[in-house]
């Protein structure tokens, strides 16, 4: 193969550590021109059963979470196949990776190996071209770069907070902000207000995995009531500039149409779960709900979307796991109206981008997301901007692995202009899904 300045000259993998103090994989890719691209694999604790598998060493050391085999796979299996491949040809790079592991879940190489390599190549390609990563991502996607609307956790729950509450994420968005920076400022005020309220009640137990407050609530709805009060304490009217977003992560406590709410010591059937969430939509300023039913509950997802899809954004995460085939099926079934894009769920940049393109073509909302086990890597900030995603979700408004991504979006905003921010006007929660579909936000 004829080499060029952007051809891959070498790959190096190492063990590094994520925000939980667990080992993960970092990869550096060098091009013939001497440019370097680097990326780190994130890790999720709330995981869909159909997403790419992190390859771990097992055994007693590091609780079995070692990544020695994954690092070795990069060095011994992936690197020889990529030497000489043009780093700017992301599709060719990812096809070479996939050819080494045709298993549905990247079980042979490990999704943590493949995603670190794929992202590192993306960063190396931008460096070789002498352009920002977001610009290279825009060239890959064919999208116009834009600053996405941040979706930010205020209270952590579920698997992210020792299951102190059943619902995984209680978040806010500020579609009424005039800029990305203003959205962060308003979020900061709500976050501080929520912490103050919890402290006054003696119900503050620190922060959860993603930096949101780790609360002590007696029932799930108490979290919603407290979040409404926090929005008001911050000087905002719930449902005006600020709206609530939930990640129910129902697969964590439900299967086969049954849902066990441990905090409230009760089990709900499918219809009862739908009615509960519907009442919350009626009573609170909820504009978006992620994974309202479990990943195995297609009937529930279809029923929920049929009833509420015109009122709120309904996101498939565990239900879709950034899988194009699953997304196409969900589009046919009308089982959701938005998709969460997590590159490590499928293992390569190209596969994640394919999923996003299918969603965009079908008129679904697109949200680029981080994982609960994160690092200082800011690749997804550039992907969200360059891929033209409508939202970005990276956790809360504390902890440096989260703030690094918000801050990177601010830096990118200085380059592309705050007028590229996807929102900029008040949106009532009942208008959210319509505005997403019509491209008004």
Short mmCIF file of N, CA and C in Angstrom, two decimals, residues 52-141:
data_model
loop_
_atom_site.label_atom_id
_atom_site.label_comp_id
_atom_site.label_asym_id
_atom_site.label_seq_id
_atom_site.Cartn_x
_atom_site.Cartn_y
_atom_site.Cartn_z
N UNK A 52 -21.44 -3.73 22.74
CA UNK A 52 -20.09 -4.30 22.68
C UNK A 52 -19.55 -4.56 24.08
N UNK A 53 -18.81 -5.65 24.21
CA UNK A 53 -18.31 -6.11 25.50
C UNK A 53 -16.92 -5.55 25.78
N UNK A 54 -16.73 -5.04 26.98
CA UNK A 54 -15.38 -4.69 27.43
C UNK A 54 -14.64 -5.99 27.75
N UNK A 55 -13.49 -6.17 27.15
CA UNK A 55 -12.69 -7.36 27.43
C UNK A 55 -11.89 -7.14 28.72
N UNK A 56 -12.16 -7.95 29.73
CA UNK A 56 -11.49 -7.85 31.02
C UNK A 56 -10.72 -9.14 31.28
N UNK A 57 -9.71 -9.05 32.15
CA UNK A 57 -8.82 -10.19 32.38
C UNK A 57 -9.40 -11.24 33.29
N UNK A 58 -10.34 -10.87 34.15
CA UNK A 58 -10.87 -11.82 35.12
C UNK A 58 -9.84 -12.10 36.22
N UNK A 59 -10.15 -13.07 37.05
CA UNK A 59 -9.23 -13.41 38.14
C UNK A 59 -9.41 -12.51 39.35
N UNK A 60 -8.42 -12.56 40.25
CA UNK A 60 -8.52 -11.84 41.52
C UNK A 60 -7.92 -10.43 41.47
N UNK A 61 -6.97 -10.19 40.59
CA UNK A 61 -6.30 -8.89 40.53
C UNK A 61 -7.25 -7.83 40.01
N UNK A 62 -7.29 -6.68 40.69
CA UNK A 62 -8.13 -5.55 40.29
C UNK A 62 -9.60 -5.94 40.13
N UNK A 63 -10.01 -6.88 40.97
CA UNK A 63 -11.39 -7.32 40.93
C UNK A 63 -11.78 -7.95 39.60
N UNK A 64 -10.80 -8.45 38.87
CA UNK A 64 -11.06 -9.06 37.58
C UNK A 64 -11.20 -8.08 36.44
N UNK A 65 -10.99 -6.78 36.71
CA UNK A 65 -11.24 -5.74 35.72
C UNK A 65 -10.01 -5.34 34.91
N UNK A 66 -8.92 -6.07 35.07
CA UNK A 66 -7.72 -5.75 34.32
C UNK A 66 -7.96 -5.74 32.81
N UNK A 67 -7.13 -4.99 32.09
CA UNK A 67 -7.29 -4.85 30.64
C UNK A 67 -6.04 -5.31 29.89
N UNK A 68 -5.26 -6.18 30.51
CA UNK A 68 -4.03 -6.66 29.88
C UNK A 68 -4.29 -7.33 28.54
N UNK A 69 -5.33 -8.15 28.47
CA UNK A 69 -5.63 -8.84 27.21
C UNK A 69 -6.09 -7.85 26.14
N UNK A 70 -6.86 -6.86 26.55
CA UNK A 70 -7.34 -5.85 25.59
C UNK A 70 -6.17 -5.04 25.04
N UNK A 71 -5.24 -4.66 25.91
CA UNK A 71 -4.06 -3.92 25.46
C UNK A 71 -3.24 -4.78 24.50
N UNK A 72 -3.07 -6.04 24.84
CA UNK A 72 -2.30 -6.95 23.98
C UNK A 72 -2.98 -7.13 22.62
N UNK A 73 -4.30 -7.15 22.58
CA UNK A 73 -5.00 -7.27 21.31
C UNK A 73 -4.74 -6.10 20.38
N UNK A 74 -4.62 -4.91 20.96
CA UNK A 74 -4.28 -3.74 20.14
C UNK A 74 -2.89 -3.91 19.54
N UNK A 75 -1.95 -4.30 20.38
CA UNK A 75 -0.56 -4.39 19.96
C UNK A 75 -0.33 -5.53 18.96
N UNK A 76 -0.93 -6.68 19.24
CA UNK A 76 -0.60 -7.88 18.48
C UNK A 76 -1.55 -8.16 17.31
N UNK A 77 -2.82 -7.78 17.45
CA UNK A 77 -3.80 -8.12 16.43
C UNK A 77 -4.22 -6.93 15.57
N UNK A 78 -4.56 -5.81 16.21
CA UNK A 78 -5.08 -4.67 15.46
C UNK A 78 -3.98 -3.88 14.77
N UNK A 79 -2.91 -3.58 15.49
CA UNK A 79 -1.85 -2.73 14.94
C UNK A 79 -1.30 -3.25 13.61
N UNK A 80 -0.95 -4.53 13.47
CA UNK A 80 -0.39 -4.99 12.19
C UNK A 80 -1.34 -4.78 11.01
N UNK A 81 -2.64 -4.81 11.25
CA UNK A 81 -3.61 -4.64 10.17
C UNK A 81 -3.78 -3.18 9.76
N UNK A 82 -3.41 -2.25 10.64
CA UNK A 82 -3.65 -0.83 10.35
C UNK A 82 -2.42 -0.08 9.88
N UNK A 83 -1.24 -0.64 10.05
CA UNK A 83 -0.03 0.04 9.59
C UNK A 83 -0.13 0.26 8.07
N UNK A 84 0.04 1.50 7.67
CA UNK A 84 -0.03 1.84 6.25
C UNK A 84 -1.39 2.29 5.78
N UNK A 85 -2.44 2.07 6.57
CA UNK A 85 -3.78 2.53 6.19
C UNK A 85 -3.88 4.03 6.42
N UNK A 86 -4.54 4.73 5.52
CA UNK A 86 -4.70 6.18 5.64
C UNK A 86 -5.62 6.48 6.82
N UNK A 87 -5.11 7.22 7.78
CA UNK A 87 -5.90 7.54 8.98
C UNK A 87 -7.12 8.38 8.65
N UNK A 88 -7.08 9.12 7.55
CA UNK A 88 -8.23 9.95 7.20
C UNK A 88 -9.37 9.14 6.61
N UNK A 89 -9.12 7.89 6.29
CA UNK A 89 -10.16 7.01 5.76
C UNK A 89 -10.73 6.20 6.93
N UNK A 90 -11.58 6.84 7.73
CA UNK A 90 -12.10 6.21 8.95
C UNK A 90 -12.85 4.92 8.63
N UNK A 91 -13.58 4.91 7.55
CA UNK A 91 -14.34 3.71 7.19
C UNK A 91 -13.43 2.53 6.91
N UNK A 92 -12.32 2.77 6.19
CA UNK A 92 -11.38 1.69 5.90
C UNK A 92 -10.73 1.18 7.18
N UNK A 93 -10.39 2.09 8.07
CA UNK A 93 -9.80 1.71 9.35
C UNK A 93 -10.77 0.82 10.13
N UNK A 94 -12.01 1.27 10.24
CA UNK A 94 -12.98 0.54 11.04
C UNK A 94 -13.36 -0.79 10.39
N UNK A 95 -13.39 -0.83 9.07
CA UNK A 95 -13.66 -2.09 8.38
C UNK A 95 -12.55 -3.11 8.67
N UNK A 96 -11.31 -2.63 8.74
CA UNK A 96 -10.19 -3.52 9.06
C UNK A 96 -10.32 -4.07 10.48
N UNK A 97 -10.77 -3.22 11.39
CA UNK A 97 -10.98 -3.67 12.77
C UNK A 97 -12.09 -4.71 12.83
N UNK A 98 -13.20 -4.41 12.17
CA UNK A 98 -14.35 -5.32 12.19
C UNK A 98 -14.00 -6.65 11.54
N UNK A 99 -13.16 -6.63 10.51
CA UNK A 99 -12.76 -7.87 9.85
C UNK A 99 -12.02 -8.81 10.79
N UNK A 100 -11.41 -8.25 11.83
CA UNK A 100 -10.71 -9.06 12.82
C UNK A 100 -11.65 -9.66 13.85
N UNK A 101 -12.86 -9.11 13.93
CA UNK A 101 -13.80 -9.56 14.95
C UNK A 101 -15.22 -9.40 14.43
N UNK A 102 -15.75 -10.46 13.87
CA UNK A 102 -17.10 -10.42 13.32
C UNK A 102 -18.17 -10.73 14.35
N UNK A 103 -17.77 -10.96 15.60
CA UNK A 103 -18.77 -11.25 16.63
C UNK A 103 -19.64 -10.02 16.86
N UNK A 104 -20.90 -10.24 17.16
CA UNK A 104 -21.86 -9.15 17.29
C UNK A 104 -21.46 -8.16 18.37
N UNK A 105 -20.80 -8.62 19.42
CA UNK A 105 -20.50 -7.78 20.57
C UNK A 105 -19.01 -7.48 20.73
N UNK A 106 -18.24 -7.64 19.66
CA UNK A 106 -16.78 -7.40 19.71
C UNK A 106 -16.14 -8.24 20.82
N UNK A 107 -16.61 -9.46 20.95
CA UNK A 107 -16.18 -10.31 22.06
C UNK A 107 -14.75 -10.78 21.92
N UNK A 108 -14.24 -10.91 20.69
CA UNK A 108 -12.88 -11.41 20.51
C UNK A 108 -11.85 -10.33 20.86
N UNK A 109 -11.96 -9.17 20.26
CA UNK A 109 -10.99 -8.11 20.49
C UNK A 109 -11.29 -7.32 21.76
N UNK A 110 -12.57 -7.22 22.08
CA UNK A 110 -13.00 -6.35 23.18
C UNK A 110 -13.39 -4.98 22.65
N UNK A 111 -14.61 -4.56 22.96
CA UNK A 111 -15.05 -3.24 22.53
C UNK A 111 -14.19 -2.12 23.09
N UNK A 112 -13.58 -2.35 24.26
CA UNK A 112 -12.69 -1.33 24.82
C UNK A 112 -11.43 -1.18 23.98
N UNK A 113 -10.97 -2.25 23.34
CA UNK A 113 -9.82 -2.15 22.43
C UNK A 113 -10.21 -1.43 21.15
N UNK A 114 -11.32 -1.86 20.55
CA UNK A 114 -11.68 -1.32 19.24
C UNK A 114 -12.06 0.15 19.31
N UNK A 115 -12.79 0.55 20.36
CA UNK A 115 -13.21 1.95 20.42
C UNK A 115 -12.03 2.87 20.69
N UNK A 116 -11.07 2.44 21.50
CA UNK A 116 -9.90 3.28 21.75
C UNK A 116 -9.09 3.47 20.48
N UNK A 117 -8.95 2.41 19.69
CA UNK A 117 -8.21 2.52 18.43
C UNK A 117 -8.97 3.42 17.45
N UNK A 118 -10.26 3.17 17.28
CA UNK A 118 -11.04 3.92 16.31
C UNK A 118 -11.05 5.42 16.62
N UNK A 119 -11.26 5.76 17.88
CA UNK A 119 -11.25 7.17 18.28
C UNK A 119 -9.87 7.79 18.14
N UNK A 120 -8.83 7.03 18.47
CA UNK A 120 -7.46 7.55 18.34
C UNK A 120 -7.13 7.85 16.89
N UNK A 121 -7.57 6.97 15.98
CA UNK A 121 -7.36 7.21 14.55
C UNK A 121 -8.09 8.48 14.12
N UNK A 122 -9.32 8.66 14.58
CA UNK A 122 -10.07 9.88 14.26
C UNK A 122 -9.31 11.13 14.69
N UNK A 123 -8.73 11.10 15.87
CA UNK A 123 -7.96 12.25 16.36
C UNK A 123 -6.66 12.43 15.61
N UNK A 124 -6.02 11.30 15.25
CA UNK A 124 -4.77 11.38 14.49
C UNK A 124 -5.02 11.95 13.09
N UNK A 125 -6.14 11.57 12.49
CA UNK A 125 -6.47 12.06 11.16
C UNK A 125 -6.64 13.57 11.16
N UNK A 126 -7.33 14.08 12.17
CA UNK A 126 -7.51 15.53 12.27
C UNK A 126 -6.16 16.23 12.42
N UNK A 127 -5.29 15.66 13.25
CA UNK A 127 -3.96 16.25 13.43
C UNK A 127 -3.16 16.23 12.13
N UNK A 128 -3.25 15.12 11.39
CA UNK A 128 -2.51 15.01 10.13
C UNK A 128 -3.02 16.01 9.10
N UNK A 129 -4.30 16.30 9.14
CA UNK A 129 -4.89 17.27 8.21
C UNK A 129 -4.70 18.70 8.68
N UNK A 130 -4.28 18.87 9.92
CA UNK A 130 -4.09 20.21 10.47
C UNK A 130 -5.39 20.93 10.74
N UNK A 131 -6.46 20.17 11.09
CA UNK A 131 -7.75 20.79 11.38
C UNK A 131 -8.22 20.34 12.75
N UNK A 132 -9.14 21.09 13.38
CA UNK A 132 -9.70 20.64 14.65
C UNK A 132 -10.46 19.32 14.47
N UNK A 133 -10.57 18.56 15.54
CA UNK A 133 -11.24 17.26 15.45
C UNK A 133 -12.70 17.43 15.04
N UNK A 134 -13.38 18.46 15.57
CA UNK A 134 -14.78 18.66 15.21
C UNK A 134 -14.93 18.90 13.70
N UNK A 135 -13.96 19.60 13.10
CA UNK A 135 -14.04 19.86 11.66
C UNK A 135 -13.86 18.56 10.87
N UNK A 136 -12.91 17.72 11.31
CA UNK A 136 -12.72 16.43 10.66
C UNK A 136 -13.99 15.58 10.81
N UNK A 137 -14.62 15.62 11.98
CA UNK A 137 -15.85 14.86 12.20
C UNK A 137 -16.96 15.36 11.26
N UNK A 138 -17.02 16.67 11.04
CA UNK A 138 -18.03 17.22 10.14
C UNK A 138 -17.79 16.73 8.71
N UNK A 139 -16.52 16.62 8.33
CA UNK A 139 -16.20 16.13 6.99
C UNK A 139 -16.56 14.65 6.86
N UNK A 140 -16.40 13.90 7.94
CA UNK A 140 -16.80 12.49 7.93
C UNK A 140 -18.31 12.33 7.82
N UNK A 141 -19.03 13.19 8.49
CA UNK A 141 -20.48 13.02 8.60
C UNK A 141 -21.27 13.75 7.53
#
